[in-house]
Coordinates of C-alpha atoms in Angstrom, one line a residue:
X180 CA 0.0 0.0 0.0
X181 CA 1.6 3.3 -1.1
X182 CA 1.9 6.2 1.2
X183 CA -0.2 9.1 0.3
X184 CA 0.9 12.7 0.5
X185 CA -2.6 13.9 1.2
X186 CA -3.6 14.6 4.7
X187 CA -6.0 12.2 6.4
X188 CA -9.0 13.7 8.1
X189 CA -7.3 13.3 11.5
X190 CA -4.2 15.0 10.3
X191 CA -6.2 17.8 8.9
X192 CA -8.1 18.2 12.2
X193 CA -4.8 18.2 14.1
X194 CA -3.4 20.8 11.7
X195 CA -6.4 23.0 12.2
X196 CA -6.1 22.6 16.0
X197 CA -2.5 23.8 15.8
X198 CA -3.6 26.7 13.6
X199 CA -6.4 27.6 16.1
X200 CA -4.0 27.4 19.0
X201 CA -1.4 29.6 17.3
X202 CA -4.1 32.0 16.3
X203 CA -5.5 32.2 19.8
X204 CA -2.1 32.8 21.2
X205 CA -1.3 35.6 18.7
X206 CA -4.7 37.1 18.6
X207 CA -5.6 37.0 22.3
X208 CA -2.1 36.8 23.7
X209 CA -0.9 40.0 22.1
X210 CA -4.4 41.4 22.7
X211 CA -3.9 40.9 26.4
X212 CA -0.5 42.6 26.4
X213 CA -1.8 45.4 24.2
X214 CA -4.9 45.8 26.3
X215 CA -2.8 45.9 29.5
X216 CA -0.8 48.8 28.1
X217 CA -3.9 50.5 26.7
X218 CA -5.9 50.1 30.0
X219 CA -3.0 51.6 31.9
X220 CA -3.3 54.7 29.8
X221 CA -7.1 54.5 29.8
X222 CA -7.3 54.4 33.6
X223 CA -4.8 57.3 33.9
X224 CA -7.0 59.3 31.5
X225 CA -10.1 58.4 33.4
X226 CA -8.5 59.8 36.6
X227 CA -7.7 63.1 34.7
X228 CA -10.9 63.6 32.9
X229 CA -14.3 64.1 34.5
X230 CA -17.5 61.9 34.3
X231 CA -19.1 64.7 32.2
X232 CA -16.4 64.3 29.5
X233 CA -17.2 60.6 29.3
X234 CA -20.9 61.3 29.3
X235 CA -20.5 63.6 26.2
X236 CA -18.4 61.1 24.5
X237 CA -20.9 58.4 25.2
X238 CA -23.6 60.5 23.4
X239 CA -21.5 60.5 20.2
X240 CA -20.8 56.8 20.5
X241 CA -24.5 55.9 20.0
X242 CA -24.4 57.5 16.5
X243 CA -20.9 56.2 15.7
X244 CA -21.6 52.6 16.8
X245 CA -24.8 52.5 14.8
X246 CA -23.1 53.6 11.6
X247 CA -20.1 51.4 12.3
X248 CA -22.5 48.4 12.2
X249 CA -22.9 49.2 8.5
X250 CA -19.2 49.9 7.7
X251 CA -18.6 46.7 5.7
X252 CA -17.1 44.1 8.1
X253 CA -20.0 41.9 7.2
X254 CA -18.8 42.1 3.6
X255 CA -15.3 41.2 4.8
X256 CA -16.7 38.2 6.6
X257 CA -18.4 37.1 3.4
X258 CA -15.0 37.0 1.7
X259 CA -13.6 34.9 4.6
X260 CA -16.3 32.3 4.1
X261 CA -16.4 32.4 0.3
X262 CA -14.7 29.6 -1.6
X263 CA -13.4 31.8 -4.4
X264 CA -11.6 35.0 -3.1
X265 CA -9.3 35.9 -6.0
X266 CA -7.9 39.3 -6.9
X267 CA -11.1 40.4 -8.7
X268 CA -13.3 39.6 -5.7
X269 CA -10.8 41.4 -3.4
X270 CA -11.0 44.5 -5.6
X271 CA -14.8 44.4 -5.7
X272 CA -14.8 44.2 -1.9
X273 CA -12.5 47.1 -1.6
X274 CA -14.7 49.1 -3.9
X275 CA -17.8 48.3 -1.9
X276 CA -16.0 49.3 1.3
X277 CA -14.9 52.6 0.0
X278 CA -18.3 53.6 -1.4
X279 CA -20.1 52.4 1.8
X280 CA -17.8 54.3 4.2
X281 CA -17.9 57.5 2.2
X282 CA -21.7 57.4 2.4
X283 CA -21.6 56.7 6.2
X284 CA -19.2 59.6 6.8
X285 CA -21.5 61.9 4.9
X286 CA -24.5 60.7 6.9
X287 CA -22.7 61.2 10.2
X288 CA -21.6 64.7 9.3
X289 CA -25.1 65.6 8.2
X290 CA -26.9 64.1 11.2
X291 CA -24.5 65.7 13.8
X292 CA -26.8 68.7 14.5
X293 CA -29.8 66.5 15.0
X294 CA -28.0 64.3 17.5
X295 CA -26.9 67.4 19.4
X296 CA -30.4 68.6 19.6
X297 CA -31.7 65.3 20.8
X298 CA -29.2 65.2 23.7
X299 CA -29.5 69.0 24.3
X300 CA -25.7 69.2 24.1
X301 CA -24.4 71.5 21.2
X302 CA -20.9 70.1 21.5
X303 CA -22.0 66.7 20.4
X304 CA -22.3 68.0 16.8
X305 CA -18.7 69.1 16.7
X306 CA -17.5 65.8 18.1
X307 CA -19.4 63.8 15.6
X308 CA -18.1 65.8 12.6
X309 CA -14.5 65.2 13.6
X310 CA -15.2 61.5 14.3
X311 CA -16.4 61.1 10.7
X312 CA -12.7 60.9 9.8
X313 CA -12.7 57.3 11.1
X314 CA -14.6 56.0 8.0
X315 CA -11.7 57.0 5.8
X316 CA -9.5 54.4 7.4
X317 CA -12.0 51.6 7.6
X318 CA -11.7 50.1 4.0
X319 CA -7.9 49.9 4.6
X320 CA -8.5 47.8 7.7
X321 CA -11.5 45.6 6.7
X322 CA -10.0 44.3 3.4
X323 CA -6.6 43.2 5.0
X324 CA -8.5 41.8 7.9
X325 CA -10.5 39.5 5.6
X326 CA -7.4 38.4 3.6
X327 CA -5.3 37.6 6.7
X328 CA -8.3 35.9 8.4
X329 CA -8.8 33.6 5.4
X330 CA -5.3 32.4 5.9
X331 CA -5.7 32.3 9.7
X332 CA -2.7 34.5 9.9
X333 CA -3.5 36.2 13.2
X334 CA 0.1 36.9 14.0
X335 CA 0.4 39.8 11.7
X336 CA -3.0 41.1 12.7
X337 CA -2.0 40.9 16.3
X338 CA 1.3 42.8 15.7
X339 CA -0.5 45.6 13.9
X340 CA -3.3 45.8 16.5
X341 CA -0.6 46.0 19.2
X342 CA 1.2 48.9 17.4
X343 CA -2.1 50.8 16.8
X344 CA -3.2 50.3 20.4
X345 CA 0.1 51.9 21.5
X346 CA -0.5 54.8 19.2
X347 CA -4.0 55.3 20.6
X348 CA -2.8 55.1 24.2
X349 CA 0.0 57.6 23.6
X350 CA -2.4 60.0 22.0
X351 CA -4.8 59.6 24.8
X352 CA -2.2 60.3 27.5
X353 CA -0.8 63.3 25.5
X354 CA -4.3 64.7 25.1
X355 CA -5.2 64.3 28.8
X356 CA -2.1 66.0 30.0
X357 CA -2.5 68.8 27.5
X358 CA -5.9 69.5 28.9
X359 CA -7.9 68.6 25.8
X360 CA -10.8 67.3 27.9
X361 CA -13.3 65.3 25.9
X362 CA -11.4 65.9 22.6
X363 CA -8.8 63.4 24.1
X364 CA -11.4 60.7 23.6
X365 CA -11.9 61.7 20.0
X366 CA -8.2 62.0 19.0
X367 CA -7.1 58.6 20.4
X368 CA -9.3 56.5 18.1
X369 CA -8.4 58.5 15.1
X370 CA -4.7 57.9 15.8
X371 CA -5.5 54.2 16.4
X372 CA -7.4 53.8 13.2
X373 CA -4.8 55.6 11.1
X374 CA -1.9 53.4 12.3
X375 CA -4.0 50.2 12.0
X376 CA -5.0 51.1 8.4
X377 CA -1.4 51.6 7.4
X378 CA -0.1 48.5 9.2
X379 CA -2.8 46.1 8.1
X380 CA -2.5 47.2 4.4
X381 CA 1.2 46.6 4.6
X382 CA 0.9 43.3 6.5
X383 CA -1.5 41.8 4.1
X384 CA 0.0 43.4 0.9
X385 CA -3.5 44.6 0.3
X386 CA -2.9 47.8 -1.6
X387 CA -4.8 47.6 -4.8
X388 CA -7.1 49.5 -7.1
X389 CA -10.7 49.2 -6.1
X390 CA -13.2 47.8 -8.6
X391 CA -16.7 49.4 -8.8
X392 CA -17.9 46.7 -11.2
X393 CA -19.9 44.6 -8.8
X394 CA -21.1 42.0 -11.3
X395 CA -20.7 38.5 -9.7
X396 CA -20.4 39.9 -6.2
X397 CA -24.0 39.5 -5.3
X398 CA -23.3 36.8 -2.8
X399 CA -20.8 39.0 -0.9
X400 CA -23.4 41.8 -0.8
X401 CA -26.2 39.5 0.4
X402 CA -24.1 37.8 3.1
X403 CA -22.8 41.2 4.3
X404 CA -26.3 42.6 4.3
X405 CA -27.7 39.8 6.4
X406 CA -24.8 40.2 8.9
X407 CA -25.2 44.0 8.9
X408 CA -28.9 43.4 9.8
X409 CA -27.9 41.3 12.7
X410 CA -25.4 43.9 13.8
X411 CA -28.0 46.7 13.7
X412 CA -30.2 44.6 16.0
X413 CA -27.1 44.2 18.2
X414 CA -26.8 48.0 18.2
X415 CA -30.4 48.4 19.3
X416 CA -29.8 46.2 22.3
X417 CA -26.3 47.3 23.2
X418 CA -26.8 51.0 22.8
X419 CA -30.4 51.4 23.8
X420 CA -29.6 52.1 27.4
X421 CA -27.2 54.9 26.5
X422 CA -29.5 56.4 23.9
X423 CA -32.5 56.4 26.3
X424 CA -30.5 57.5 29.4
X425 CA -28.6 60.2 27.4
X426 CA -31.9 62.1 26.9
X427 CA -32.8 62.0 30.6
X428 CA -29.5 61.9 32.5
X429 CA -27.0 64.8 32.7
X430 CA -23.5 64.1 31.3
X431 CA -22.1 63.4 34.8
X432 CA -24.6 60.6 35.6
X433 CA -24.4 59.2 32.1
X434 CA -20.6 59.2 32.4
X435 CA -20.9 57.2 35.7
X436 CA -23.1 54.6 34.0
X437 CA -21.1 54.3 30.8
X438 CA -17.8 54.1 32.6
X439 CA -19.2 51.4 34.8
X440 CA -20.3 49.5 31.7
X441 CA -16.8 49.9 30.2
X442 CA -15.2 48.4 33.3
X443 CA -17.6 45.5 33.6
X444 CA -17.6 44.8 29.8
X445 CA -13.9 44.7 29.4
X446 CA -13.8 41.0 29.0
X447 CA -16.8 40.6 26.7
X448 CA -15.9 43.6 24.6
X449 CA -12.1 43.3 24.4
X450 CA -11.2 39.6 24.8
X451 CA -14.2 37.8 23.3
X452 CA -14.3 39.5 19.9
X453 CA -10.7 38.5 18.9
X454 CA -11.5 35.0 20.1
X455 CA -14.6 35.0 18.0
X456 CA -12.6 36.0 15.0
X457 CA -10.4 32.9 15.4
X458 CA -13.5 30.8 16.2
X459 CA -15.3 32.0 13.0
X460 CA -12.4 31.0 10.8
X461 CA -12.1 27.7 12.5
X462 CA -15.9 27.0 12.5
X463 CA -16.0 27.8 8.8
X464 CA -13.5 25.0 8.1
X465 CA -15.4 22.6 10.3
X466 CA -18.9 23.4 9.1
X467 CA -19.2 20.1 7.2
X468 CA -18.2 18.1 10.3
X469 CA -21.0 19.0 12.7
X470 CA -19.9 16.8 15.5
X471 CA -16.4 18.3 15.5
X472 CA -17.9 21.7 15.4
X473 CA -20.2 21.1 18.3
X474 CA -17.4 19.7 20.4
X475 CA -15.3 22.7 19.5
X476 CA -18.0 25.1 20.5
X477 CA -18.5 23.6 23.9
X478 CA -14.8 23.5 24.6
X479 CA -14.5 27.1 23.5
X480 CA -17.3 28.2 25.8
X481 CA -15.8 26.3 28.7
X482 CA -12.4 27.8 28.3
X483 CA -13.8 31.3 27.9
X484 CA -15.9 30.9 31.1
X485 CA -12.9 29.6 33.0
X486 CA -11.5 33.2 32.6
X487 CA -14.8 35.1 32.4
X488 CA -16.5 33.9 35.6
X489 CA -13.8 34.8 38.1
X490 CA -13.4 38.2 36.3
X491 CA -17.0 39.1 36.6
X492 CA -17.7 37.8 40.1
X493 CA -14.3 39.2 41.3
X494 CA -15.4 42.6 40.0
X495 CA -18.7 42.3 41.8
X496 CA -17.3 41.5 45.2
X497 CA -14.4 44.0 45.1
X498 CA -16.3 46.8 43.3
X499 CA -15.7 49.6 45.9
X500 CA -11.9 49.2 46.5
X501 CA -11.4 48.5 42.8
X502 CA -13.2 51.7 41.7
X503 CA -11.3 53.8 44.2
X504 CA -8.0 52.4 43.2
X505 CA -8.5 52.2 39.4
X506 CA -10.7 55.1 38.7
X507 CA -10.1 57.4 41.6
X508 CA -12.2 58.7 44.5
X509 CA -14.3 61.0 42.3
X510 CA -15.8 57.9 40.7
X511 CA -16.8 56.1 43.9
X512 CA -20.5 56.5 43.2
X513 CA -19.9 54.1 40.3
X514 CA -19.1 51.2 42.7
X515 CA -22.7 49.9 43.2
X516 CA -23.3 50.2 39.5
X517 CA -20.1 48.1 38.8
X518 CA -21.2 45.5 41.3
X519 CA -24.6 44.8 39.8
X520 CA -23.6 45.2 36.1
X521 CA -20.7 42.7 36.6
X522 CA -23.3 40.1 37.7
X523 CA -25.2 40.5 34.4
X524 CA -22.2 40.1 32.2
X525 CA -21.9 36.2 32.1
X526 CA -25.2 36.2 30.2
X527 CA -23.9 38.7 27.7
X528 CA -20.7 36.7 27.3
X529 CA -22.5 33.5 26.4
X530 CA -24.8 35.3 24.0
X531 CA -21.8 36.8 22.2
X532 CA -20.5 33.3 21.4
X533 CA -23.4 32.2 19.3
X534 CA -23.2 34.4 16.2
X535 CA -19.7 33.3 15.0
X536 CA -20.9 29.6 15.1
X537 CA -24.2 30.1 13.3
X538 CA -22.6 32.5 10.8
X539 CA -19.8 30.1 10.0
X540 CA -22.3 27.3 9.0
X541 CA -23.9 29.7 6.5
X542 CA -26.8 30.7 8.7
X543 CA -26.2 34.4 9.5
X544 CA -30.0 34.8 9.7
X545 CA -29.9 33.0 13.1
X546 CA -27.7 35.8 14.5
X547 CA -30.1 38.4 12.9
X548 CA -33.1 36.7 14.5
X549 CA -31.4 36.6 17.9
X550 CA -30.4 40.3 17.5
X551 CA -34.0 41.2 16.6
X552 CA -35.2 39.5 19.8
X553 CA -32.7 41.4 21.9
X554 CA -33.6 44.6 20.0
X555 CA -37.2 44.2 21.2
X556 CA -36.7 43.0 24.8
X557 CA -33.8 45.2 26.0
X558 CA -34.9 48.6 24.8
X559 CA -38.4 48.0 26.2
X560 CA -36.9 47.1 29.6
X561 CA -34.6 50.1 29.5
X562 CA -37.5 52.5 28.6
X563 CA -39.3 51.3 31.7
X564 CA -36.3 51.1 34.0
X565 CA -34.8 54.5 33.2
X566 CA -37.5 56.2 35.2
X567 CA -35.9 54.8 38.3
X568 CA -32.5 56.2 37.4
X569 CA -29.3 54.2 37.1
X570 CA -30.5 51.4 39.3
X571 CA -33.6 51.1 37.2
X572 CA -31.4 50.5 34.1
X573 CA -29.5 47.8 36.0
X574 CA -32.8 46.1 37.0
X575 CA -33.8 46.2 33.3
X576 CA -30.7 44.1 32.5
X577 CA -31.8 41.3 34.9
X578 CA -35.4 41.5 33.8
X579 CA -34.8 41.2 30.0
X580 CA -31.5 39.4 29.5
X581 CA -32.3 36.0 30.9
X582 CA -35.3 35.7 28.5
X583 CA -33.3 37.0 25.6
X584 CA -30.5 34.4 26.3
X585 CA -33.0 31.6 26.7
X586 CA -34.6 32.3 23.3
X587 CA -31.2 32.7 21.5
X588 CA -30.0 29.4 23.1
X589 CA -33.0 27.5 21.9
X590 CA -32.7 28.9 18.4
X591 CA -28.9 28.6 18.0
X592 CA -27.8 25.3 19.5
X593 CA -29.7 23.0 17.1
X594 CA -28.2 24.8 14.1
X595 CA -24.7 24.2 15.3
X596 CA -25.4 20.7 16.6
X597 CA -24.9 21.3 20.3
X598 CA -27.1 19.8 23.0
X599 CA -28.1 22.1 25.8
X600 CA -27.1 19.5 28.4
X601 CA -23.6 19.4 26.9
X602 CA -23.2 23.1 27.0
X603 CA -24.5 23.4 30.6
X604 CA -22.2 20.5 31.7
X605 CA -19.3 22.3 29.9
X606 CA -19.6 25.7 31.7
X607 CA -20.9 24.6 35.1
X608 CA -17.4 23.8 36.6
X609 CA -16.1 27.4 36.2
X610 CA -19.5 28.8 37.3
X611 CA -19.5 26.9 40.5
X612 CA -15.8 27.6 41.2
X613 CA -16.4 31.4 40.7
X614 CA -19.5 31.4 43.0
X615 CA -17.4 29.6 45.7
X616 CA -14.7 32.2 45.2
X617 CA -17.1 35.1 45.5
X618 CA -18.6 33.8 48.7
X619 CA -15.2 33.3 50.3
X620 CA -14.0 36.8 49.2
X621 CA -17.2 38.4 50.4
X622 CA -16.8 36.8 53.8
X623 CA -13.2 37.9 54.0
X624 CA -14.2 41.5 53.1
X625 CA -16.6 41.6 56.0
X626 CA -13.9 40.3 58.4
X627 CA -11.1 42.7 57.4
X628 CA -10.5 45.7 59.5
X629 CA -10.5 49.2 57.9
X630 CA -7.5 49.7 55.6
X631 CA -6.5 51.6 52.5
X632 CA -8.3 50.6 49.3
X633 CA -5.2 49.3 47.6
X634 CA -4.3 47.0 50.5
X635 CA -7.9 45.7 50.7
X636 CA -7.9 45.1 46.9
X637 CA -4.6 43.2 47.0
X638 CA -5.7 41.0 49.9
X639 CA -9.2 40.2 48.4
X640 CA -7.7 39.6 44.9
X641 CA -5.1 37.2 46.3
X642 CA -7.7 35.3 48.3
X643 CA -9.9 35.1 45.2
X644 CA -7.1 33.6 43.0
X645 CA -6.3 31.0 45.7
X646 CA -10.0 30.2 46.2
X647 CA -10.8 29.8 42.5
X648 CA -7.7 27.8 41.6
X649 CA -8.2 25.6 44.7
X650 CA -11.8 24.9 43.9
X651 CA -11.0 23.9 40.3
X652 CA -8.1 21.7 41.4
X653 CA -10.3 19.9 44.0
X654 CA -13.7 19.7 42.2
X655 CA -13.0 20.3 38.5
X656 CA -9.6 18.9 37.8
X657 CA -10.6 17.8 34.3
X658 CA -11.5 21.4 33.3
X659 CA -8.3 22.7 34.9
X660 CA -6.2 20.1 33.0
X661 CA -7.9 21.0 29.8
X662 CA -7.0 24.7 30.1
X663 CA -3.4 23.8 31.0
X664 CA -3.2 21.4 28.1
X665 CA -4.5 24.1 25.7
X666 CA -1.8 26.5 26.9
X667 CA 0.9 23.8 26.7
X668 CA -0.3 22.4 23.4
X669 CA -1.0 18.9 24.6
X670 CA -3.9 16.9 23.4
X671 CA -6.7 16.7 26.0

């Protein structure tokens, strides 16, 4: 029997596992390093600027996030999933991205006065007009992103993202120290996008003439349109609270709420998206092997929850000393907001894992339907809760999100071949370990004598690490071994 040079299915799967591991290390490993540096600058800037500055900035983000849902990353995802992605298709995508983003920049510039009138803050118009510059860079980021993602080359992406993150952080620090106020928060993303556009185009060798002849590119447009629809629904649920509260809250109180959201959503907004990018590319390759994909999804969810659960519950039980140390004494009124929002974030994290899997199997409509559900439930809850202030908004999270997650779970899992029992069994070990950790840390906090916030935070944090690791070692050894094996590249 002659030896074949073709890979066997098992060899192909092992090769994909190696690629995924390498991608995760580069995409999330450098993301962690970059985010640590970025957060260091961010928290310094937060201590310099006022809650009102962050409130004004949050008002502009509602418009910016909405239009960015339409900026063409769905089109880029279509190219990742497409079988044929030759030079002509790349040029067509580039042309689509340029036209689309020019239109979006014009819309934002024209709508700026109306947004300012809605929030009763004239400065919002000036901020939005300058932020329209971000759309110029987007085509030069989205196309290289698609090309590198097709090859699962996340090393170059990670290097560029790291460099651009540093550029944004330096700009933010310089702006804060120069006394630019809220303009600091506008200048930093512009610097970040500019460096990222140049770096990604160079890394992917993606500089080309765009094509505005879109014949034969209907599948890209349709796929991108469906994904954009889902993203719009995501906007309606993720920005509804800020949009509604921005009309009723003053900039100071809105800044307290949005900065608390930023702190509690660090994991789901900063770490989960790059992992989802890797997952989407991997799922797209496994879409014809539903059993392997289902196993991969459960394993991915379990590993993510091993990190997410102690983060969220740790935030909840150390909210007051953490806010005082990280944000500064002037932000102390954010502590109870951070406490309660952190407890809602595990639901949001699980919800965020669904779309990459359903999109990868060619069912982006599932994500759109889930988004539509959230776009109905969450804004309705926020509209009711806002009348009771910030705590009313928090109550709305707990009233609407469990139902939203239940509906999405029931709709998504059959499509990707995952049984609910398998998913629950997969994530319960880190959930139980984090709950045990939170109870131990809460008890310790009650027993500690009065002390400086930093000392209290260090003691509680150290106790939390020991409690969480000890619980996993004693009661969830298999889960702990799996994470260690993933890091060490051993099969498990």
